[in-house]
C-alpha positions as a Python dict, from the first residue, in 0.01 Angstrom:
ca = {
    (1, 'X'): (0, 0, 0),
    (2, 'X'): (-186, 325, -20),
    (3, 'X'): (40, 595, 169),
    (4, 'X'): (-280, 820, 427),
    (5, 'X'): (-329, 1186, 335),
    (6, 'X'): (-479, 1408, 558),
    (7, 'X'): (-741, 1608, 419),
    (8, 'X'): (-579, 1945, 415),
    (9, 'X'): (-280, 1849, 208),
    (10, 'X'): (-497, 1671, -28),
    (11, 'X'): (-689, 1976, -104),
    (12, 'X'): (-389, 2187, -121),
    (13, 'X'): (-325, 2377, -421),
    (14, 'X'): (-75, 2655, -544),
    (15, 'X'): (-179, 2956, -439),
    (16, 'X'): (-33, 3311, -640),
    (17, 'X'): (-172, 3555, -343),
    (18, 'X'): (101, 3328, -117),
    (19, 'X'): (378, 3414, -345),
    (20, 'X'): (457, 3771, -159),
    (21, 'X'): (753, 3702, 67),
    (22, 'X'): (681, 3916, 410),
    (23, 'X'): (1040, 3896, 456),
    (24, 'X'): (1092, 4079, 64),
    (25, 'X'): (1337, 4399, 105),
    (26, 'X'): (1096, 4700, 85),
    (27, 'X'): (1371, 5030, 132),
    (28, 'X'): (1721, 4974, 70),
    (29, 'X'): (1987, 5244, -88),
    (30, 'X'): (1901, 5127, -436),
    (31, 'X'): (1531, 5209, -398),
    (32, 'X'): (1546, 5504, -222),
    (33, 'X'): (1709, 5649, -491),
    (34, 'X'): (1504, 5533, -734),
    (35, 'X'): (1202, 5689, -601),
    (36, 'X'): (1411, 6032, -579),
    (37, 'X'): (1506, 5979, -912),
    (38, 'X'): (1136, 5985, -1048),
    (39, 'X'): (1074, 6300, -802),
    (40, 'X'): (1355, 6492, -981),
    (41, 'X'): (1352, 6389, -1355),
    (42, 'X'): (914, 6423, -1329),
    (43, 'X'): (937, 6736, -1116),
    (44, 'X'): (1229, 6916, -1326),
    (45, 'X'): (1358, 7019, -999),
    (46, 'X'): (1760, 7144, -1178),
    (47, 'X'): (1506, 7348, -1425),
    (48, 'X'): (1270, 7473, -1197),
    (49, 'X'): (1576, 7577, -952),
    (50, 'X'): (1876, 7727, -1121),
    (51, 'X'): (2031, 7726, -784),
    (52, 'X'): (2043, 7287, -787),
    (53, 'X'): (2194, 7312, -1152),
    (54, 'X'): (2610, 7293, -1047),
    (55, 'X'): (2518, 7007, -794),
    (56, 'X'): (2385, 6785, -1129),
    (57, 'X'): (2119, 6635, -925),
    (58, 'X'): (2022, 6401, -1150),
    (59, 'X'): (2352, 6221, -1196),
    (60, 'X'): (2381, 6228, -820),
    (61, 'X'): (2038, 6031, -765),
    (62, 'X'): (2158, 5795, -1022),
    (63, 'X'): (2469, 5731, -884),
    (64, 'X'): (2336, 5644, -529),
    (65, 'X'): (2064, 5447, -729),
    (66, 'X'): (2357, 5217, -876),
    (67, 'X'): (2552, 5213, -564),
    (68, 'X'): (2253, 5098, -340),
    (69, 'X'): (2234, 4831, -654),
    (70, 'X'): (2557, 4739, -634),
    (71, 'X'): (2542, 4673, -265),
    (72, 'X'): (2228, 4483, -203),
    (73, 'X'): (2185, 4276, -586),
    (74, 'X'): (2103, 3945, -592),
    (75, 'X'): (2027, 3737, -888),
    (76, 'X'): (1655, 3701, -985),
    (77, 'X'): (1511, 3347, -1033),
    (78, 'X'): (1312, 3230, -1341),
    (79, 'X'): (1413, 3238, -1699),
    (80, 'X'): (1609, 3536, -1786),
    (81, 'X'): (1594, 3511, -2173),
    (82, 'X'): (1309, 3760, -2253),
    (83, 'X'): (1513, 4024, -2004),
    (84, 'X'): (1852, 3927, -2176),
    (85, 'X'): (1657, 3995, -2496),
    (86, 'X'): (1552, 4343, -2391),
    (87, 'X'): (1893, 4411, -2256),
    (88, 'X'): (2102, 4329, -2578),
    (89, 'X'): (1859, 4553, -2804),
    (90, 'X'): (1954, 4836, -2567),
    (91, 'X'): (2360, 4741, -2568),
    (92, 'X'): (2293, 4783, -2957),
    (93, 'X'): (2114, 5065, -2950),
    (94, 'X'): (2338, 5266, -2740),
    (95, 'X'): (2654, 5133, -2972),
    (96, 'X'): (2500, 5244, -3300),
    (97, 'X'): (2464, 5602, -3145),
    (98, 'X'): (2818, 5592, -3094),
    (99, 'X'): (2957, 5491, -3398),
    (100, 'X'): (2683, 5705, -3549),
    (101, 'X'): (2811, 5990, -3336),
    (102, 'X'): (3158, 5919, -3462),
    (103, 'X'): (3122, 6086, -3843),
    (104, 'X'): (2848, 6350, -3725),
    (105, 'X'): (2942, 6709, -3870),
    (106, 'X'): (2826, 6860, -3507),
    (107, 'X'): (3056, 6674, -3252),
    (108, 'X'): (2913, 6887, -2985),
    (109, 'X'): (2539, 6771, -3052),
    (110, 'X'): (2632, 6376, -3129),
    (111, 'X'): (2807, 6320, -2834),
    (112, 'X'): (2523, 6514, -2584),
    (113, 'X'): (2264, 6310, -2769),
    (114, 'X'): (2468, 6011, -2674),
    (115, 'X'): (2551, 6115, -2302),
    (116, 'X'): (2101, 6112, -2336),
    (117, 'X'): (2071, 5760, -2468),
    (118, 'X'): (2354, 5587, -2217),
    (119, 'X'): (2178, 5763, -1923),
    (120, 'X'): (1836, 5573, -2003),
    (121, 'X'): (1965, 5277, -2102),
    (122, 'X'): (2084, 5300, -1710),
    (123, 'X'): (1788, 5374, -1612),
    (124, 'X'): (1612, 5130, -1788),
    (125, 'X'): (1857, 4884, -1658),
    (126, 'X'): (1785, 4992, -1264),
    (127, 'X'): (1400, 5011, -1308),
    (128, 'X'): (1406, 4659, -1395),
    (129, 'X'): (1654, 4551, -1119),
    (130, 'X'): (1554, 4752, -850),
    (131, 'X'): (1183, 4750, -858),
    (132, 'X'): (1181, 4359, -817),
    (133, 'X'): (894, 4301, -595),
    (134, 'X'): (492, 4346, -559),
    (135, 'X'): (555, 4635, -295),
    (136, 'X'): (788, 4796, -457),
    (137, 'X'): (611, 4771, -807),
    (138, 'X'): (296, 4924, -645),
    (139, 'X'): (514, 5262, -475),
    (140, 'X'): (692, 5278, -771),
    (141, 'X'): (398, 5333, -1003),
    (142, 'X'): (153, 5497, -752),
    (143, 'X'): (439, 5778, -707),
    (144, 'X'): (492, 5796, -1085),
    (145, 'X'): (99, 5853, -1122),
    (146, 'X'): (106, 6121, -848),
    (147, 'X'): (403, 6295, -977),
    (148, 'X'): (201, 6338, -1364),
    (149, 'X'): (-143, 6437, -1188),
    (150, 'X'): (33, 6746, -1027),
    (151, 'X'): (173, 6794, -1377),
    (152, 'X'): (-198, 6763, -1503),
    (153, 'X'): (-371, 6978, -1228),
    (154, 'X'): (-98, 7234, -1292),
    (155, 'X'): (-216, 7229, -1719),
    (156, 'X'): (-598, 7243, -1573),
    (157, 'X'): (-497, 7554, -1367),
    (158, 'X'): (-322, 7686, -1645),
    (159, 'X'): (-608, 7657, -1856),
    (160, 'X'): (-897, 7794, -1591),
    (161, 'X'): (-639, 8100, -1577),
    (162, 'X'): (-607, 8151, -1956),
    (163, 'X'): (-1037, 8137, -1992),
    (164, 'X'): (-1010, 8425, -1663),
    (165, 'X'): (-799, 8613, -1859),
    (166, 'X'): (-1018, 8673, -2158),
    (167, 'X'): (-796, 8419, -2385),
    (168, 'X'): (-987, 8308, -2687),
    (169, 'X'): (-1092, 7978, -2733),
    (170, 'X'): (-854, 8011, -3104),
    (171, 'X'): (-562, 8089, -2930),
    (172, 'X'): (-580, 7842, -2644),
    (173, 'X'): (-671, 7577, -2930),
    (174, 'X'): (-393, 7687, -3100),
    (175, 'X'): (-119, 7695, -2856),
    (176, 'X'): (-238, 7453, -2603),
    (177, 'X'): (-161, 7420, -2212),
    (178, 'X'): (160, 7259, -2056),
    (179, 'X'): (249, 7170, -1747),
    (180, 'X'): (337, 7485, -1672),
    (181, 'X'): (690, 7398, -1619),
    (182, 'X'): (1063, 7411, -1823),
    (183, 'X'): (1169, 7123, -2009),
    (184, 'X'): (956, 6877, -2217),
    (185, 'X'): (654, 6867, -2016),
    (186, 'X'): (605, 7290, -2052),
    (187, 'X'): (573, 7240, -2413),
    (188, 'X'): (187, 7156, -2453),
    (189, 'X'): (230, 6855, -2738),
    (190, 'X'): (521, 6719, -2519),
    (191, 'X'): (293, 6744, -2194),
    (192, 'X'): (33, 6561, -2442),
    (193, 'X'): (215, 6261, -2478),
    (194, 'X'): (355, 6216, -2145),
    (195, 'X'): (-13, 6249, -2003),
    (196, 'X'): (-121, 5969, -2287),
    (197, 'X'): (206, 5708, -2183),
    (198, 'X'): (26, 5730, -1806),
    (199, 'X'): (-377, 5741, -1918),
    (200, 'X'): (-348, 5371, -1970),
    (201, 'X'): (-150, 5299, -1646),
    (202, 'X'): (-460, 5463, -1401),
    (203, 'X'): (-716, 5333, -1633),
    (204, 'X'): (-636, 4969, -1649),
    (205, 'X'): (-504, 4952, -1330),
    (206, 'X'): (-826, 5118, -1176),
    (207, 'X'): (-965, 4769, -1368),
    (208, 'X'): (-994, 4497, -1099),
    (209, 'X'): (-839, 4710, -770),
    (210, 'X'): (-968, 4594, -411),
    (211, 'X'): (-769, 4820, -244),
    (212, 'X'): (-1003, 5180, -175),
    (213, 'X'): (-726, 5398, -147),
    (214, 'X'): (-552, 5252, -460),
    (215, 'X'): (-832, 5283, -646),
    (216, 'X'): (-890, 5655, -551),
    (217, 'X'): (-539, 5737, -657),
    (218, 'X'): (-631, 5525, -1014),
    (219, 'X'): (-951, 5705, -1009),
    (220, 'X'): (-851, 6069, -978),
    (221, 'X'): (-555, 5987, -1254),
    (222, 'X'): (-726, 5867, -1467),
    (223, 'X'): (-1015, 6150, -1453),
    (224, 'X'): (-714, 6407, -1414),
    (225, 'X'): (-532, 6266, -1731),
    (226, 'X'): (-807, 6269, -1921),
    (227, 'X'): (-888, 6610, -1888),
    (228, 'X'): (-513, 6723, -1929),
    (229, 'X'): (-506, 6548, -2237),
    (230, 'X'): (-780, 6755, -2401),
    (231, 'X'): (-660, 7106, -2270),
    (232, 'X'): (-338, 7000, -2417),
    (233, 'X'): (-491, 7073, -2738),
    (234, 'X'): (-242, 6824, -2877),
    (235, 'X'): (-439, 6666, -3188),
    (236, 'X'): (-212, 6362, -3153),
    (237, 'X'): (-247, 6331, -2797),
    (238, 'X'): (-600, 6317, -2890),
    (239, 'X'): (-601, 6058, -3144),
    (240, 'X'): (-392, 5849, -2910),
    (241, 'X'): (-669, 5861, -2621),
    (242, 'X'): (-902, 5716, -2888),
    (243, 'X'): (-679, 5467, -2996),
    (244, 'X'): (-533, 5337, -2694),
    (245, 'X'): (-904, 5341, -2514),
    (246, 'X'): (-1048, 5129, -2821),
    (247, 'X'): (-759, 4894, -2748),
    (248, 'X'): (-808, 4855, -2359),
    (249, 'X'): (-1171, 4809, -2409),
    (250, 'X'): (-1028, 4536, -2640),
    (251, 'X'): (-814, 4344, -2424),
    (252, 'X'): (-1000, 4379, -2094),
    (253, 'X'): (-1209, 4127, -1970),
    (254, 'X'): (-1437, 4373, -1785),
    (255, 'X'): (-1579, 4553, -2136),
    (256, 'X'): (-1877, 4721, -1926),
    (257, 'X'): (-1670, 4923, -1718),
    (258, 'X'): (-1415, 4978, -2037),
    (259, 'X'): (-1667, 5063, -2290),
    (260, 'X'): (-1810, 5311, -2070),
    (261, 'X'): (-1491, 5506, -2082),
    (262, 'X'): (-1428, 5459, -2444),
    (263, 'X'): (-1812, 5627, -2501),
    (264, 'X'): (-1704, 5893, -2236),
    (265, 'X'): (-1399, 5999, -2426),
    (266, 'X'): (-1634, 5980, -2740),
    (267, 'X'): (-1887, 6195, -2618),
    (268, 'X'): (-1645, 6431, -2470),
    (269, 'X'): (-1469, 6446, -2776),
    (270, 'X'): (-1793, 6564, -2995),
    (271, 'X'): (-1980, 6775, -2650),
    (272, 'X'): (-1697, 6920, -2473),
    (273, 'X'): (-1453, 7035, -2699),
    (274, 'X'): (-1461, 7379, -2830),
    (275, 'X'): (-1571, 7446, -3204),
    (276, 'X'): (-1190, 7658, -3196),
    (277, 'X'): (-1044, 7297, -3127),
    (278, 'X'): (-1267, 7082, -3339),
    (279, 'X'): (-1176, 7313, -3656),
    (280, 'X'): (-805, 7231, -3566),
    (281, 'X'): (-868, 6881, -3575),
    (282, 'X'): (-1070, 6877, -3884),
    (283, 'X'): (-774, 7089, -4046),
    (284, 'X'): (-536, 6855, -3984),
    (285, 'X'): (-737, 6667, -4262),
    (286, 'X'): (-621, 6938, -4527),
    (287, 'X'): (-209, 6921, -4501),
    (288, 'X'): (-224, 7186, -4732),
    (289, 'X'): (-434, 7405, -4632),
    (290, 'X'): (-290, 7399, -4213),
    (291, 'X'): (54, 7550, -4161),
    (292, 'X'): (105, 7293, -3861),
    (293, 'X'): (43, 6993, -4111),
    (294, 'X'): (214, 7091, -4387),
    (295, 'X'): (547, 7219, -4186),
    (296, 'X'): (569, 6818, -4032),
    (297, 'X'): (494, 6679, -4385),
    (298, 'X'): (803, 6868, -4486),
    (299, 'X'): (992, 6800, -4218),
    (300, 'X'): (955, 6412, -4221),
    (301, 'X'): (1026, 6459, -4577),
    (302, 'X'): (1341, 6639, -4511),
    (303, 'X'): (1405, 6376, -4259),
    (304, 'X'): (1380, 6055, -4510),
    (305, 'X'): (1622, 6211, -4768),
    (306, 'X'): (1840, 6219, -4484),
    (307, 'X'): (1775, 5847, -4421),
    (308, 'X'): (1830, 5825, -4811),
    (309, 'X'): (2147, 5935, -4810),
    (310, 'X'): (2292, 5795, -4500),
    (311, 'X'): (2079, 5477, -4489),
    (312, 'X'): (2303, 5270, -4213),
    (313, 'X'): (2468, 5566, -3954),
    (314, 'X'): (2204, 5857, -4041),
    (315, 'X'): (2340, 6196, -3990),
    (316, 'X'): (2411, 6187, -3627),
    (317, 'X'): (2228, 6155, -3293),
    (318, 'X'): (2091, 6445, -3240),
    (319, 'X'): (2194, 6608, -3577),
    (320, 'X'): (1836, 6697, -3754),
    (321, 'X'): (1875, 7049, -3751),
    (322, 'X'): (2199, 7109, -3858),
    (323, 'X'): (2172, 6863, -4159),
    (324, 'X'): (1800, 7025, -4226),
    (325, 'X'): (1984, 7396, -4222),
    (326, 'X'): (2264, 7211, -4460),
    (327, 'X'): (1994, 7130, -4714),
    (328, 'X'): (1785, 7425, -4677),
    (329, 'X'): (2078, 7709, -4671),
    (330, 'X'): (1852, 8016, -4700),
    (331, 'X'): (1661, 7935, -4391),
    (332, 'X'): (1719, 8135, -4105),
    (333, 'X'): (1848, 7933, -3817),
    (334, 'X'): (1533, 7957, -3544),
    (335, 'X'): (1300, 8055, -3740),
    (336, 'X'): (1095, 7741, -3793),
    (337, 'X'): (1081, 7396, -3646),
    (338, 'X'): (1370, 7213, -3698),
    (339, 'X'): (1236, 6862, -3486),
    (340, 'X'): (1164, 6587, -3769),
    (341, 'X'): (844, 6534, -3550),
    (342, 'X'): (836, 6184, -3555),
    (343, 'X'): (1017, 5913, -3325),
    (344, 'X'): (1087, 5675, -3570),
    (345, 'X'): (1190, 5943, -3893),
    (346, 'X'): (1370, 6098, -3601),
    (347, 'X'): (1640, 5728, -3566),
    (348, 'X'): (1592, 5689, -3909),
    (349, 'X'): (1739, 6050, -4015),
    (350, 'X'): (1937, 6056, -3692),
    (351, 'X'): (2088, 5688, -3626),
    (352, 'X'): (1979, 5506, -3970),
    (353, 'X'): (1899, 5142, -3958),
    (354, 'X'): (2135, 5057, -3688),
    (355, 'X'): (1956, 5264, -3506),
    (356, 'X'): (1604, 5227, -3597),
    (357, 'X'): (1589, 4851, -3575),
    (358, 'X'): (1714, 4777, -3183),
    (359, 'X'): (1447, 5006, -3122),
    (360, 'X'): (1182, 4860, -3330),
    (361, 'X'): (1315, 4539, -3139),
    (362, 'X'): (1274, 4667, -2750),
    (363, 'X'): (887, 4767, -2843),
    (364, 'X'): (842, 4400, -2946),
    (365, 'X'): (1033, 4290, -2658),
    (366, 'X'): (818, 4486, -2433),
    (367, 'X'): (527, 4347, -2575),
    (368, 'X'): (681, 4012, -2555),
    (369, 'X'): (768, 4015, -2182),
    (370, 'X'): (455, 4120, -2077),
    (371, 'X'): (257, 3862, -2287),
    (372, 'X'): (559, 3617, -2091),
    (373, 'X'): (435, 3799, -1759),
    (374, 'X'): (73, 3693, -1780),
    (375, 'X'): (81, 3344, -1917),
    (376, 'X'): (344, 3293, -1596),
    (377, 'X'): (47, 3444, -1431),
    (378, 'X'): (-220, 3278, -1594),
    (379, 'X'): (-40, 2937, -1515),
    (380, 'X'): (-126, 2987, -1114),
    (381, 'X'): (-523, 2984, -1172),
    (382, 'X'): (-778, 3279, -1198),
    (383, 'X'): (-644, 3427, -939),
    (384, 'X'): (-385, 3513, -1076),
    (385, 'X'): (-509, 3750, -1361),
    (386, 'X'): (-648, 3968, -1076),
    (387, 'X'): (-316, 3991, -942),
    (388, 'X'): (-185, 4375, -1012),
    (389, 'X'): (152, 4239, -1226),
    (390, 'X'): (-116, 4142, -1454),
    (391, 'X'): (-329, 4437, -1505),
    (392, 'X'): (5, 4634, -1483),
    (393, 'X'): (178, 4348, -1807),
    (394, 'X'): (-135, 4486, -1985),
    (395, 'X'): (-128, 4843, -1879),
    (396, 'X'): (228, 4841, -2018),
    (397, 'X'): (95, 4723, -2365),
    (398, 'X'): (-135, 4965, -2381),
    (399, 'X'): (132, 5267, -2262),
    (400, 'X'): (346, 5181, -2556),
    (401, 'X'): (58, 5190, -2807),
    (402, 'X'): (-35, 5531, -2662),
    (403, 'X'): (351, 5610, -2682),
    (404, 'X'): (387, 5541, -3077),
    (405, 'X'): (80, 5659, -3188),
    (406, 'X'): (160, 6053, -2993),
    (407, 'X'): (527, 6009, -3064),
    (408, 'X'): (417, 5952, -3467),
    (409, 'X'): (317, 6339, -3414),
    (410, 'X'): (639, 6460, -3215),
    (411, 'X'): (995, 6413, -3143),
    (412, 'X'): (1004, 6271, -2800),
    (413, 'X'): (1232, 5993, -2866),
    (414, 'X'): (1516, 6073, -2647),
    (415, 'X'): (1234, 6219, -2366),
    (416, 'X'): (1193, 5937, -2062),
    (417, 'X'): (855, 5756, -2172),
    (418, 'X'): (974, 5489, -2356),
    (419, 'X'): (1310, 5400, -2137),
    (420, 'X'): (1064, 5341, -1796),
    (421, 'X'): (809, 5192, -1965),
    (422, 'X'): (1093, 4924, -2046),
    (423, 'X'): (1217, 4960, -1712),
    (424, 'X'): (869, 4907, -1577),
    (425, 'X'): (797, 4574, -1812),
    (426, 'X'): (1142, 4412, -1689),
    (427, 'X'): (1022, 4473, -1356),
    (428, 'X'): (701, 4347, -1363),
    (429, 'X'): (817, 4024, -1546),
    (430, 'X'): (1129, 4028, -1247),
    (431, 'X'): (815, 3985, -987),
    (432, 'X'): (703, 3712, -1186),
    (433, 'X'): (963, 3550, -1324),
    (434, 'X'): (971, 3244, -1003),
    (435, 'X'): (627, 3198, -1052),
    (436, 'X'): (659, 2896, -1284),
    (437, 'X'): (936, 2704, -1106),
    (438, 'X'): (694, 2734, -780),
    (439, 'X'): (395, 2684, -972),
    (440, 'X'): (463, 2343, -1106),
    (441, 'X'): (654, 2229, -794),
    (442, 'X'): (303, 2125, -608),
    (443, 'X'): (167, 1928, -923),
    (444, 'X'): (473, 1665, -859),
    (445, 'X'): (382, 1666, -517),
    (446, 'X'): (160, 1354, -414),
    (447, 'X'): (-63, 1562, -185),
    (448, 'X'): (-125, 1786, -504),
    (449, 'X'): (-304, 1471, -712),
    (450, 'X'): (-700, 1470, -724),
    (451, 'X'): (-823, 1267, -424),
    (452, 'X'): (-972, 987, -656),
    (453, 'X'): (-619, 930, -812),
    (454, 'X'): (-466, 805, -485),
    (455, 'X'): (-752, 654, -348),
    (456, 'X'): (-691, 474, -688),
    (457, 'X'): (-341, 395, -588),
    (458, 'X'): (-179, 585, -847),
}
């Protein structure tokens, strides 16, 4: 006996654009404060205004961030593993800087790095809790992009004023734009490689965006980025464009629209810079011969006999400079760059293998989760790879590649770009994550078989 089917729930089948739940939490304590944690931390409002300094504004935000998560959590559905993963390689982390801190000579420098590393594994740990929905994914990241273009508009200012004030195209080449601001993002290679972490984000996401005002927001990023990234004059920001463009025209789908960019950022590259900044790039070529190049070789140097002789702890979080004065006694403190200049000679010399590997883990991880995001993805049909956690799992990628290959150049390891872009792969995998419990619940269902079957009586 054949059981009757009406038509529609024959030709029903899973579909990912259903998944949103209308009924999903948008603002609650927890996100609220998340949001004003990007506004302070991107817009150094305690730097900018001495006045906010005694009121610690940033631990404040946090705090109401963790209360409002505190309050309103409830557990995520999927598998957890690839998040558990993430999360113990960040436990580790954060307990190899202590122990490390424990036998640094400077105390006082140890323990502040450490204070650093605890306060973004927390927010690493929020980002990927709180965030845990499509609309909250999409604010989340469109503030974050809005928040770095007035950081690049501010560098393109600061550049138009510099030309309007005579400044020679060899000085500007040489000491680059900023943001204009205190903290990392005034110094110009710093500003470099947090415009190069976001260049992917606008570019990939602009990839595949219905939405017209979304994709004017991806659209002036990206354009804005771009051009921030070359008045940087930050030769490794530079290099990382190239690289990380050659690699999105590589993984998307679209390669029209992507090679286009990749020739844009060529030709700009050979047309548009000035012969002041192509000679710096070209020097880079001669260590010996640029003062720039040779002071890093000698610093990463410096940095691996440090690793040498304290292979497992390293010399202490945040203790480069006073074990580089220790070895080179007749240097004048100040003087010269004391960074190491690298991120990973920098937890080498710093943490030593117990520190180096939990981080080399969480960039696999990341990689990992996203790949985990998209085949969850994937699994729902072809729409689902238009679906922005998709473009966003591969935007991700694409942000960490950018991330090493500027960070190989500078010591931004304990600077916020790598610690949200973790945050931000947890949460796009925590939108995701039910996805493959709902997606193969239809194919059990008898009005999911192919017409033909029943009508077979199967």
């Amino acid at each position: 006996m054949r059981a009757e089917v009406s038509e529609p729930e024959a030709t029903q089948e899973f579909q990912p654009a259903l998944l949103t739940n209308p009924r999903e939490p948008h603002w609650d304590l927890a996100f609220f404060g998340m949001m004003g944690y990007l506004v302070v931390e991107y817009m150094r409002l305690s730097a900018q205004y001495p006045i906010l300094l005694p009121l610690q504004v940033g631990k404040v935000v946090v705090g109401i961030t963790f209360l409002g998560y505190l309050i309103s959590h409830r557990r995520s559905g999927g598998d957890r593993s690839p998040v558990y993963s993430m999360d113990l390689a960040m436990g580790i982390l954060v307990f190899a800087s202590f122990v490390s801190a424990c036998f640094a000579p400077d105390q006082d420098l140890a323990w502040a790095t450490v204070s650093d590393l605890v306060r973004w594994a927390v927010i690493y740990f929020l980002i990927g809790r709180v965030v845990n929905n499509s609309w909250r994914l999409r604010l989340f990241i469109f503030l974050l992009l809005l928040l770095n273009l007035k950081m690049a508009q501010a560098a393109i200012r600061g550049y138009a004023q510099f030309k309007q004030a005579g400044m020679s195209e060899e000085a500007i080449a040489k000491f680059g734009v900023g943001a204009g601001s205190v903290g990392f993002f005034g110094n110009e290679g710093d500003f470099g490689v947090a415009m190069c972490v976001v260049w992917p984000l606008a570019g990939m996401l602009l990839m595949g965006e219905i939405k017209k005002i979304a994709r004017i927001i991806f659209l002036v990023s990206l354009m804005g980025f771009t051009a921030a990234i070359f008045m940087s004059s930050s030769r490794g920001a530079l290099v990382a464009l190239v690289i990380t463009a050659a690699f999105g025209w590589l993984k998307n789908p679209k390669r029209i629209f992507a090679g286009l960019i990749v020739g844009l950022i060529l030709l700009a590259s050979v047309y548009l810079v000035s012969p002041a900044y192509k000679a710096r790039l070209e020097s880079a070529l001669h260590p010996e011969q640029d003062e720039t190049a040779s002071i890093r070789l000698n610093l990463w140097k410096a940095g691996l006999r440090m690793f040498a002789s304290h292979p497992i702890l390293g010399v202490g979080p945040g203790n480069f400079p006073p074990a580089y004065y220790s070895e080179h006694s007749g240097v004048e403190v100040g003087k010269i760059i004391t960074a190491p200049h690298n991120i990973f000679i920098q937890a080498l010399s710093e943490l030593g293998l117990m520190g180096l590997l939990p981080i080399l883990a969480l960039m696999i991880f990341l990689f990992r989760i996203n790949a985990r995001t998209r085949k969850l993805l994937r699994a729902t049909g072809e729409d689902g790879q238009r679906r922005f956690e998709y473009r966003m799992a591969t935007a991700l990628d694409l942000a960490l590649i950018a991330y090493v290959v500027s960070g190989s150049f500078l010591t931004v390891l304990y600077y916020p770009h790598l610690w949200v872009l973790l945050g931000m792969s947890v949460a796009t995998y925590n939108c995701c994550a039910c996805l493959e419990k709902e997606a193969r619940g239809p194919a059990f269902m008898p009005s999911a078989l192919p017409i033909n079957l029943r009508e077979a009586g199967i």
